Coordinates of C-alpha atoms in Angstrom, one line a residue:
Chain L
M1 CA 167.8 202.6 296.9
T2 CA 168.8 200.1 299.7
S3 CA 168.9 197.2 297.2
I4 CA 171.2 199.2 294.9
L5 CA 173.5 199.9 297.9
K6 CA 173.5 196.2 298.9
L7 CA 174.3 195.1 295.4
L8 CA 177.2 197.7 295.1
E9 CA 178.5 196.7 298.5
E10 CA 178.6 193.1 297.2
D11 CA 180.3 194.0 293.9
A12 CA 181.1 197.7 293.0
R13 CA 181.7 196.7 289.4
Y14 CA 178.0 196.1 288.7
T15 CA 177.0 198.3 285.8
A16 CA 173.9 200.5 285.6
K17 CA 172.4 197.9 283.2
E18 CA 173.1 195.1 285.6
L19 CA 171.7 197.0 288.6
A20 CA 168.7 197.9 286.6
E21 CA 168.0 194.3 285.6
M22 CA 168.5 193.0 289.1
T23 CA 166.3 195.6 290.8
G24 CA 163.6 195.9 288.2
K25 CA 164.3 199.6 287.6
S26 CA 165.2 201.3 284.4
E27 CA 168.8 202.2 283.6
P28 CA 168.3 206.0 283.7
E29 CA 166.6 205.6 287.1
V30 CA 169.5 203.6 288.4
R31 CA 172.0 206.2 287.1
E32 CA 170.1 208.9 288.8
I33 CA 170.0 207.1 292.1
V34 CA 173.7 206.2 292.1
E35 CA 174.6 209.8 291.2
K36 CA 172.6 211.1 294.1
L37 CA 174.1 208.6 296.5
E38 CA 177.5 209.7 295.4
K39 CA 176.6 213.4 295.7
D40 CA 175.2 212.9 299.2
H41 CA 178.4 210.9 300.2
V42 CA 176.4 207.8 300.9
I43 CA 178.7 206.2 298.4
N44 CA 182.2 207.5 299.1
G45 CA 184.2 205.6 296.6
Y46 CA 184.8 202.3 294.9
T47 CA 187.8 200.1 295.5
A48 CA 189.2 196.6 295.0
L49 CA 190.0 194.3 298.0
I50 CA 193.5 193.2 297.4
D51 CA 195.4 190.5 299.2
W52 CA 198.9 192.0 298.8
D53 CA 200.4 189.0 300.5
R54 CA 199.7 187.1 297.2
T55 CA 201.8 189.6 295.2
D56 CA 205.5 190.4 295.4
V57 CA 204.7 193.9 296.7
E58 CA 205.8 194.2 300.3
T59 CA 203.4 195.9 302.6
V60 CA 203.0 196.2 306.3
T61 CA 199.8 197.2 308.0
A62 CA 199.5 198.3 311.6
F63 CA 196.5 198.9 313.9
I64 CA 197.4 201.7 316.3
E65 CA 195.5 202.6 319.4
V66 CA 195.7 206.3 320.0
K67 CA 194.7 208.2 323.2
I68 CA 194.2 211.9 323.0
T69 CA 193.0 214.9 324.9
P70 CA 189.9 216.3 323.2
Q71 CA 190.2 219.9 322.4
R72 CA 187.8 222.6 323.6
D73 CA 185.0 223.3 321.0
D74 CA 186.3 220.8 318.4
G75 CA 186.3 217.7 320.5
F76 CA 188.0 214.9 318.6
D77 CA 187.4 216.1 315.0
R78 CA 190.2 218.6 314.7
I79 CA 192.8 216.0 315.8
A80 CA 191.2 213.4 313.6
E81 CA 191.6 215.7 310.6
R82 CA 195.3 216.1 311.3
I83 CA 195.7 212.4 311.4
Y84 CA 193.7 211.3 308.4
Q85 CA 195.3 213.7 306.1
Y86 CA 198.4 211.5 306.0
D87 CA 198.4 209.2 303.0
E88 CA 199.8 206.4 305.2
V89 CA 196.5 206.3 307.1
E90 CA 194.2 203.8 305.6
S91 CA 191.4 204.1 308.0
L92 CA 190.6 206.1 311.1
Y93 CA 187.8 205.4 313.6
L94 CA 186.7 207.1 316.8
M95 CA 186.2 204.4 319.4
S96 CA 184.5 204.0 322.7
G97 CA 186.4 202.3 325.5
A98 CA 190.1 202.2 326.6
F99 CA 191.4 204.4 323.8
D100 CA 190.1 207.1 321.4
F101 CA 191.2 206.5 317.9
A102 CA 191.8 203.3 316.0
V103 CA 194.2 204.2 313.2
I104 CA 195.1 201.7 310.4
V105 CA 198.4 202.6 308.9
E106 CA 200.0 201.1 305.8
G107 CA 203.7 201.2 304.9
K108 CA 206.3 199.3 302.9
T109 CA 208.3 198.1 305.9
L110 CA 208.0 197.8 309.7
K111 CA 210.5 200.6 309.9
E112 CA 208.5 202.9 307.8
V113 CA 205.4 202.4 309.8
S114 CA 207.2 202.8 313.2
Q115 CA 208.8 206.0 311.9
F116 CA 205.4 207.3 310.9
V117 CA 204.1 206.6 314.4
S118 CA 207.1 208.1 316.2
L119 CA 207.8 211.0 313.9
K120 CA 204.4 212.0 312.6
L121 CA 201.5 210.6 314.7
A122 CA 202.8 210.7 318.3
P123 CA 204.0 214.3 318.1
I124 CA 200.6 215.7 317.1
E125 CA 199.4 218.0 319.7
G126 CA 196.7 216.4 321.9
V127 CA 198.0 212.8 321.3
I128 CA 198.8 211.4 324.7
S129 CA 199.9 207.9 323.8
T130 CA 200.0 205.3 321.0
A131 CA 200.2 201.5 321.0
T132 CA 201.1 199.9 317.7
H133 CA 199.9 196.4 316.7
F134 CA 201.2 195.0 313.5
I135 CA 198.7 193.0 311.4
M136 CA 200.1 189.5 310.8
K137 CA 197.5 188.1 308.4
R138 CA 194.3 189.3 306.9
Y139 CA 191.6 186.6 306.9
K140 CA 188.6 188.7 306.0
D141 CA 188.0 192.2 304.9
N142 CA 184.7 193.9 304.1
H143 CA 182.8 190.6 304.3
I144 CA 185.2 189.0 301.8
M145 CA 187.2 186.0 302.9
F146 CA 190.8 186.1 301.7
K147 CA 191.2 182.5 300.8
S148 CA 190.8 180.2 297.9
E149 CA 187.4 178.7 297.4
T150 CA 186.9 175.2 298.8
E151 CA 184.4 173.0 297.1
Q152 CA 183.0 169.8 298.5
E153 CA 184.3 167.0 296.5
E154 CA 181.3 165.1 295.3
R155 CA 177.8 166.3 295.1
V156 CA 174.4 164.8 294.2
L157 CA 173.3 165.7 290.7
F158 CA 169.7 165.2 290.3
V159 CA 167.7 167.8 292.2
Chain S
M1 CA 175.3 131.7 289.4
I2 CA 172.7 134.1 290.7
D3 CA 170.7 135.8 287.9
Y4 CA 170.5 139.2 289.6
N5 CA 168.2 140.5 286.9
A6 CA 165.7 137.8 287.6
I7 CA 165.7 138.2 291.4
M8 CA 165.3 142.0 291.3
N9 CA 162.1 143.4 292.5
E10 CA 160.1 144.2 289.3
R11 CA 159.1 147.6 290.5
V12 CA 162.7 148.6 291.1
R13 CA 163.8 147.4 287.8
S14 CA 161.1 149.3 286.1
L15 CA 162.4 152.6 287.4
K16 CA 164.3 154.7 285.0
P17 CA 167.4 156.4 286.1
S18 CA 167.3 160.2 286.3
G19 CA 167.7 161.9 282.9
I20 CA 169.9 164.6 284.3
R21 CA 172.9 162.5 285.0
K22 CA 174.0 162.4 281.4
F23 CA 174.7 166.1 281.3
F24 CA 176.9 166.0 284.3
D25 CA 178.8 163.1 282.9
L26 CA 179.4 165.2 279.7
M27 CA 180.4 168.1 281.8
A28 CA 182.8 166.1 283.9
D29 CA 184.6 165.3 280.6
M30 CA 185.1 168.9 279.8
N31 CA 187.2 169.4 282.9
D32 CA 188.9 172.6 281.7
G33 CA 187.3 175.0 284.0
T34 CA 185.4 177.0 281.4
A35 CA 182.2 175.1 281.6
I36 CA 179.4 176.7 283.6
S37 CA 176.7 174.7 285.3
L38 CA 173.2 176.1 285.7
G39 CA 172.1 172.5 286.2
I40 CA 172.3 171.7 289.9
G41 CA 169.2 172.7 291.9
E42 CA 170.8 173.7 295.1
P43 CA 171.4 176.9 297.0
D44 CA 174.9 178.4 296.2
F45 CA 175.2 179.6 299.8
V46 CA 176.9 177.8 302.6
T47 CA 174.7 177.2 305.6
P48 CA 174.9 180.3 307.8
W49 CA 177.6 180.0 310.3
H50 CA 175.5 180.3 313.5
I51 CA 173.5 177.3 312.3
R52 CA 176.7 175.3 311.5
E53 CA 178.1 176.3 314.9
A54 CA 175.0 175.0 316.7
G55 CA 175.6 171.6 315.0
I56 CA 179.3 171.7 316.0
Y57 CA 178.4 172.7 319.5
S58 CA 176.0 169.8 319.9
L59 CA 178.8 167.4 318.9
E60 CA 181.1 169.0 321.4
Q61 CA 178.5 168.5 324.1
G62 CA 178.4 164.8 323.1
Y63 CA 174.8 164.8 321.8
T64 CA 175.4 161.9 319.6
K65 CA 172.5 159.5 320.5
Y66 CA 169.2 158.7 318.8
T67 CA 166.4 161.2 319.3
P68 CA 162.8 160.3 319.7
N69 CA 161.4 158.8 316.4
A70 CA 159.4 161.9 315.6
G71 CA 162.4 164.2 316.3
M72 CA 163.3 166.2 319.4
K73 CA 160.4 167.8 321.1
R74 CA 162.2 171.2 321.1
L75 CA 162.6 171.0 317.4
R76 CA 159.0 170.1 316.8
E77 CA 157.9 173.0 319.0
E78 CA 160.1 175.4 317.0
I79 CA 158.7 174.0 313.8
A80 CA 155.2 174.7 315.1
K81 CA 156.1 178.2 316.0
Y82 CA 157.8 178.8 312.7
L83 CA 154.8 177.6 310.7
V84 CA 152.5 179.9 312.5
R85 CA 154.9 182.9 312.3
R86 CA 155.7 182.6 308.6
F87 CA 152.7 180.8 307.0
D88 CA 149.9 181.0 309.5
L89 CA 149.7 177.2 309.7
R90 CA 148.7 175.6 313.0
Y91 CA 150.0 172.1 313.9
D92 CA 150.4 170.5 317.3
P93 CA 154.0 169.6 317.9
N94 CA 152.8 166.5 319.7
G95 CA 151.4 164.3 317.0
E96 CA 150.9 166.6 314.0
I97 CA 154.5 167.2 313.1
F98 CA 157.4 164.9 312.7
V99 CA 161.0 165.3 311.6
T100 CA 162.3 163.4 308.6
V101 CA 165.6 162.9 306.7
G102 CA 165.0 165.7 304.2
G103 CA 161.8 166.6 302.5
S104 CA 162.4 163.5 300.3
E105 CA 161.8 161.0 303.1
A106 CA 158.7 162.9 304.1
I107 CA 157.4 162.5 300.5
D108 CA 158.2 158.9 300.5
L109 CA 156.4 158.3 303.8
C110 CA 153.3 160.1 302.7
V111 CA 153.1 158.0 299.5
R112 CA 153.9 154.8 301.2
A113 CA 151.4 155.3 304.0
L114 CA 148.5 156.1 301.7
C115 CA 149.1 154.4 298.4
G116 CA 149.1 150.7 297.4
P117 CA 148.4 148.5 294.5
G118 CA 145.2 149.6 292.7
D119 CA 145.5 153.2 293.8
E120 CA 146.3 156.2 291.7
A121 CA 148.3 159.2 292.6
I122 CA 147.9 162.4 290.5
I123 CA 151.2 164.2 289.8
P124 CA 151.4 167.5 287.9
V125 CA 154.4 167.6 285.6
P126 CA 156.9 169.1 284.9
S127 CA 157.9 168.5 288.5
F128 CA 160.7 167.2 290.7
V129 CA 161.8 163.7 289.6
C130 CA 160.9 161.7 292.7
Y131 CA 157.1 161.5 292.9
G132 CA 156.5 159.1 290.1
P133 CA 159.1 156.5 291.1
I134 CA 158.0 156.6 294.7
V135 CA 154.4 156.1 293.7
T136 CA 155.5 153.2 291.4
M137 CA 157.5 151.6 294.3
S138 CA 154.3 151.7 296.5
G139 CA 152.5 149.6 293.9
A140 CA 150.2 152.4 293.0
T141 CA 149.9 154.1 289.5
P142 CA 151.2 157.6 288.9
V143 CA 148.7 159.6 286.8
Y144 CA 150.4 162.6 285.3
I145 CA 148.8 166.0 284.5
E146 CA 150.8 168.2 282.2
T147 CA 150.6 171.8 283.4
K148 CA 150.7 174.5 280.7
A149 CA 153.0 177.5 280.2
E150 CA 149.9 179.5 279.3
N151 CA 148.6 178.8 282.8
E152 CA 151.9 179.8 284.3
F153 CA 152.3 176.0 285.1
R154 CA 149.6 176.1 287.7
L155 CA 147.4 173.1 288.2
T156 CA 143.8 174.1 287.1
A157 CA 140.6 172.7 288.5
D158 CA 139.5 171.4 285.2
E159 CA 142.8 169.5 284.6
L160 CA 142.5 168.0 288.1
R161 CA 138.8 167.1 287.6
A162 CA 139.5 165.3 284.4
A163 CA 142.3 163.2 286.0
I164 CA 140.3 162.0 289.0
T165 CA 139.0 158.4 289.0
P166 CA 137.4 156.3 291.8
R167 CA 140.9 155.0 292.4
T168 CA 142.5 158.4 293.1
K169 CA 144.1 158.4 296.5
L170 CA 146.5 161.3 296.4
V171 CA 147.2 164.5 294.6
V172 CA 150.7 165.9 294.7
L173 CA 150.9 169.7 294.8
P174 CA 154.6 170.5 294.1
F175 CA 154.5 174.3 294.5
P176 CA 156.5 176.5 294.3
N177 CA 157.5 174.3 291.5
N178 CA 160.9 172.8 290.5
P179 CA 161.5 173.1 287.5
T180 CA 159.0 175.7 286.3
G181 CA 159.0 178.2 289.1
G182 CA 155.2 178.2 289.0
I183 CA 153.2 178.7 292.2
M184 CA 149.6 178.3 293.3
E185 CA 147.8 181.2 294.8
R186 CA 144.8 181.2 297.1
A187 CA 142.2 181.4 294.3
D188 CA 143.9 178.5 292.5
L189 CA 143.8 176.4 295.7
E190 CA 140.2 177.3 296.4
A191 CA 139.3 176.0 292.9
I192 CA 141.1 172.8 293.8
A193 CA 139.2 172.6 297.0
E194 CA 135.9 172.7 295.1
V195 CA 137.0 169.7 292.9
L196 CA 138.0 167.7 296.0
R197 CA 135.0 168.5 298.1
G198 CA 133.2 165.3 299.2
T199 CA 136.0 163.0 298.1
Q200 CA 138.4 161.0 300.3
I201 CA 141.4 162.2 298.2
M202 CA 144.4 163.5 300.2
I203 CA 146.9 166.2 299.1
L204 CA 150.6 165.9 299.4
S205 CA 151.8 169.5 299.4
D206 CA 155.6 169.7 298.8
E207 CA 156.4 173.1 300.0
I208 CA 160.2 172.9 300.2
Y209 CA 160.5 176.1 298.2
S210 CA 157.9 177.9 300.2
E211 CA 160.3 180.6 301.5
L212 CA 161.5 181.3 298.0
S213 CA 158.4 183.1 296.7
Y214 CA 158.9 186.5 295.0
G215 CA 156.4 189.3 295.1
V216 CA 153.7 187.0 296.6
H217 CA 153.4 185.3 299.9
H218 CA 153.4 181.5 299.8
T219 CA 149.9 180.0 300.3
S220 CA 149.7 176.4 301.4
P221 CA 146.7 174.2 300.6
A222 CA 146.5 173.8 304.4
N223 CA 145.7 177.6 304.6
I224 CA 142.4 176.9 302.9
P225 CA 140.1 175.8 305.7
E226 CA 138.4 173.2 303.6
L227 CA 141.7 171.6 302.5
Y228 CA 143.3 171.5 305.9
E229 CA 142.0 168.1 306.9
R230 CA 143.1 166.5 303.6
T231 CA 146.6 168.0 303.4
L232 CA 149.9 166.6 304.3
V233 CA 152.5 169.5 304.3
V234 CA 156.0 168.5 303.5
N235 CA 158.7 171.1 304.1
G236 CA 162.3 171.2 305.2
F237 CA 165.5 173.2 305.7
S238 CA 167.4 172.6 302.5
K239 CA 166.2 175.4 300.4
A240 CA 165.2 178.0 303.0
Y241 CA 168.4 177.8 305.0
A242 CA 170.8 176.4 302.4
M243 CA 171.1 173.2 304.4
T244 CA 170.8 170.5 301.7
G245 CA 173.5 168.3 303.1
W246 CA 172.1 168.2 306.6
R247 CA 169.1 166.2 305.4
M248 CA 166.4 167.9 307.5
G249 CA 162.8 167.9 306.6
Y250 CA 159.4 167.4 308.2
V251 CA 155.8 166.5 307.6
C252 CA 152.7 168.0 309.2
G253 CA 149.2 166.7 309.0
P254 CA 146.4 164.9 310.7
K255 CA 147.4 162.9 313.8
E256 CA 145.8 159.8 312.6
L257 CA 147.9 159.6 309.5
L258 CA 151.1 160.8 311.0
G259 CA 150.8 158.2 313.7
Q260 CA 150.8 155.5 311.1
M261 CA 153.6 157.1 309.0
V262 CA 155.9 157.4 312.0
K263 CA 155.9 153.6 312.1
I264 CA 157.5 153.4 308.7
H265 CA 160.0 156.0 309.7
Q266 CA 160.7 154.2 313.0
Y267 CA 161.5 150.9 311.2
G268 CA 163.3 152.3 308.2
I269 CA 165.2 155.3 309.6
M270 CA 164.8 155.3 313.4
S271 CA 165.3 159.0 313.8
A272 CA 166.7 162.0 311.8
P273 CA 170.4 162.8 312.4
T274 CA 170.8 164.3 315.8
T275 CA 173.5 166.9 314.9
S276 CA 171.2 168.2 312.1
Q277 CA 168.3 168.5 314.5
Y278 CA 170.3 170.7 316.8
A279 CA 171.4 172.9 313.9
A280 CA 167.7 173.0 312.7
I281 CA 166.6 174.4 316.1
E282 CA 169.1 177.2 315.8
A283 CA 167.9 177.9 312.2
L284 CA 164.3 178.2 313.3
K285 CA 165.1 180.3 316.3
N286 CA 167.5 182.8 314.7
G287 CA 167.4 182.2 311.0
D288 CA 164.6 184.4 309.7
E289 CA 167.0 187.1 308.6
D290 CA 169.1 184.6 306.7
I291 CA 166.1 183.5 304.8
E292 CA 165.3 187.1 303.8
K293 CA 168.9 187.8 302.8
M294 CA 169.2 184.8 300.6
R295 CA 165.7 185.3 299.1
E296 CA 166.7 188.9 298.2
S297 CA 169.9 187.7 296.6
Y298 CA 168.0 185.0 294.5
D299 CA 165.5 187.7 293.5
F300 CA 168.2 189.9 292.1
R301 CA 169.5 187.0 290.1
R302 CA 166.0 186.0 289.1
R303 CA 165.3 189.3 287.5
L304 CA 168.8 189.4 285.9
M305 CA 168.4 186.0 284.2
L306 CA 164.8 186.6 283.1
S307 CA 165.9 189.9 281.4
R308 CA 168.9 188.2 279.7
L309 CA 166.8 185.2 278.6
R310 CA 164.4 187.5 276.9
D311 CA 167.2 189.5 275.4
A312 CA 168.5 186.3 274.0
G313 CA 165.2 185.8 272.2
L314 CA 163.7 183.0 274.3
E315 CA 160.2 183.1 275.6
C316 CA 160.0 182.7 279.4
F317 CA 157.2 183.2 281.8
E318 CA 158.2 185.1 285.0
P319 CA 158.7 182.4 287.7
K320 CA 157.3 183.5 291.1
G321 CA 159.0 180.8 293.2
A322 CA 162.0 178.5 293.7
F323 CA 165.2 179.4 291.9
Y324 CA 164.7 178.2 288.3
M325 CA 163.9 179.6 284.9
F326 CA 162.0 177.4 282.5
P327 CA 162.3 179.1 279.2
C328 CA 160.6 177.8 276.1
I329 CA 163.1 176.8 273.4
K330 CA 160.6 175.7 270.7
S331 CA 161.6 178.8 268.6
T332 CA 165.0 177.2 268.0
G333 CA 163.4 174.1 266.4
L334 CA 165.5 171.8 268.6
S335 CA 164.2 169.3 271.0
S336 CA 165.0 169.9 274.7
D337 CA 167.5 167.1 274.6
E338 CA 169.2 168.4 271.5
F339 CA 169.3 171.9 272.8
C340 CA 170.9 170.9 276.1
T341 CA 173.4 168.6 274.4
R342 CA 174.5 171.1 271.8
F343 CA 174.6 174.0 274.3
L344 CA 176.8 172.0 276.5
Q345 CA 179.1 170.7 273.8
E346 CA 179.4 173.8 271.7
Y347 CA 179.1 176.5 274.4
K348 CA 180.0 174.6 277.6
V349 CA 176.9 175.6 279.6
A350 CA 175.0 172.8 281.4
V351 CA 171.2 173.3 281.6
I352 CA 168.7 170.5 282.0
P353 CA 166.1 169.4 279.4
G354 CA 162.5 169.9 280.5
T355 CA 161.8 166.3 279.6
A356 CA 163.8 165.2 282.7
F357 CA 160.9 166.5 284.7
G358 CA 158.1 164.7 282.9
D359 CA 156.5 164.7 279.5
G360 CA 155.1 168.2 279.7
G361 CA 158.7 169.4 279.7
E362 CA 159.4 168.9 276.0
G363 CA 160.2 172.3 274.4
F364 CA 161.6 173.7 277.7
V365 CA 164.8 173.7 279.6
R366 CA 165.6 174.3 283.2
M367 CA 168.2 176.9 284.2
C368 CA 169.1 177.4 287.9
Y369 CA 169.8 180.9 288.9
A370 CA 171.4 180.0 292.2
A371 CA 174.7 180.7 290.5
S372 CA 177.0 183.7 290.7
V373 CA 176.0 186.9 288.8
R374 CA 179.1 186.6 286.7
D375 CA 178.4 183.0 285.8
I376 CA 174.8 183.8 284.9
E377 CA 175.9 186.7 282.7
E378 CA 178.5 184.7 280.9
A379 CA 176.1 181.8 280.4
M380 CA 173.4 184.1 279.1
D381 CA 175.9 185.7 276.7
R382 CA 176.8 182.3 275.4
L383 CA 173.1 181.5 275.2
A384 CA 172.4 184.5 273.1
E385 CA 175.1 183.4 270.7
F386 CA 173.9 179.8 270.6
V387 CA 170.3 180.8 269.9
R388 CA 171.4 183.2 267.1
K389 CA 173.5 180.4 265.6
V390 CA 170.7 177.8 265.7
K391 CA 168.2 180.2 264.2
N392 CA 170.6 181.1 261.4
E393 CA 171.1 177.4 260.7
R394 CA 167.4 177.0 260.4
E395 CA 167.0 179.9 258.0
S396 CA 169.8 178.8 255.7
N397 CA 168.2 175.3 255.5

């Protein structure tokens, strides 16, 4: 199971046949394992890692620190739910330390993102303050480096 | 005018250039980006960052001077600890271990320290290309034993016994093996021990692929109590830590021998690169997890390539070590050289003819699976097509 997860984390496009070959399991076995992992929400989805900066699509991403007052009985979860329902929110983490939530927000323009913060995020009940940091450049995401491969120029040939 | 040919050392002139080169020259000509190389025998990982950083940091600190001839004491101590931890091998860092410029230099030193004119060195083939030429350079005679696919390319006791003469000085044990992926297990080594009992023959055990064993733990001849005193263990950082370019290796063995060998190293090399030694210390201290991670990744690709090779209709024994497949291509009716040349020219995939690794390699080709999964799959698809085409040609003739 762990080896299948590791392989899918490396490349989600591996087919059941490929996974079976690489782990020494049968294809039906692999299918069953992956289905169970999906059902148990161990695997929560599959996505491509896109460097939008290399396209003509304009996007802006911001990292927002949010401080909140936890609510009686629900703690942080209730407010988290209210935040992550927005399509603009790419990721949401509960943090230890100086602030409570780290919210990654995507938008088309700076203005769109700041409006989201001031009109939607900040007014949520329980939110005490926000600090918005715009992401200038993405170097690495999910273990993948966003750059072109560099190859050493000359290499030995007979080994 | 100087006649360079006439002044050249006869032993040097007699060496043949490596047979692999030709394929890379062919490949360089097809510079259109669609060619896939399964030819180079080198990890496809970059050295883990913490190891590179240790090298960089040592430069920042200004550690740019020679080290002791045998290598830094701290490095030798870490090697000693590593060998106990991972292979249950015990060597004294003061005198029984010294650091070389890659495993290659260590091999060269072992041969040069032991062999001279009139001696014979036994070399199982197919194997890495360097042993024969190094033996020839020492003035000794290489004696080749062809290991067999039906024995999973192990060296058997009978084969060894038949090759030993009163002149035999050294037996090379290149396992896990490049190019076959064959290994020697404890029982195989115990059988070898019996053959060597009572002789003065030494073993040069090239264990550079020792960390890349799949499903079995690597056993060194030095793990066999009876063989310990007659074994020189050569190992290094290239394959285990993806550090080929750092040129870091070492040799372990009896003090008396290493004390002599270090003289050659002292006069020819002085000391292994200092930056690399600092990086190597970091690798040994904090790199066990890197080894596991890379081995697991090679293992995935090993299974994938084996499965695809068999789908393509080629016979291949399951290699238990290193990162090579050594399929038999006799069913295609082509020689190894024809197979590789045509596969490269018609399907743009570079693999190496088994004959590049010694006579026993005819009828086989080496494919390295330290390549990306997508490249392996594409290459294997092309292989299946190529094999089909060649077999059809045979039938219509």
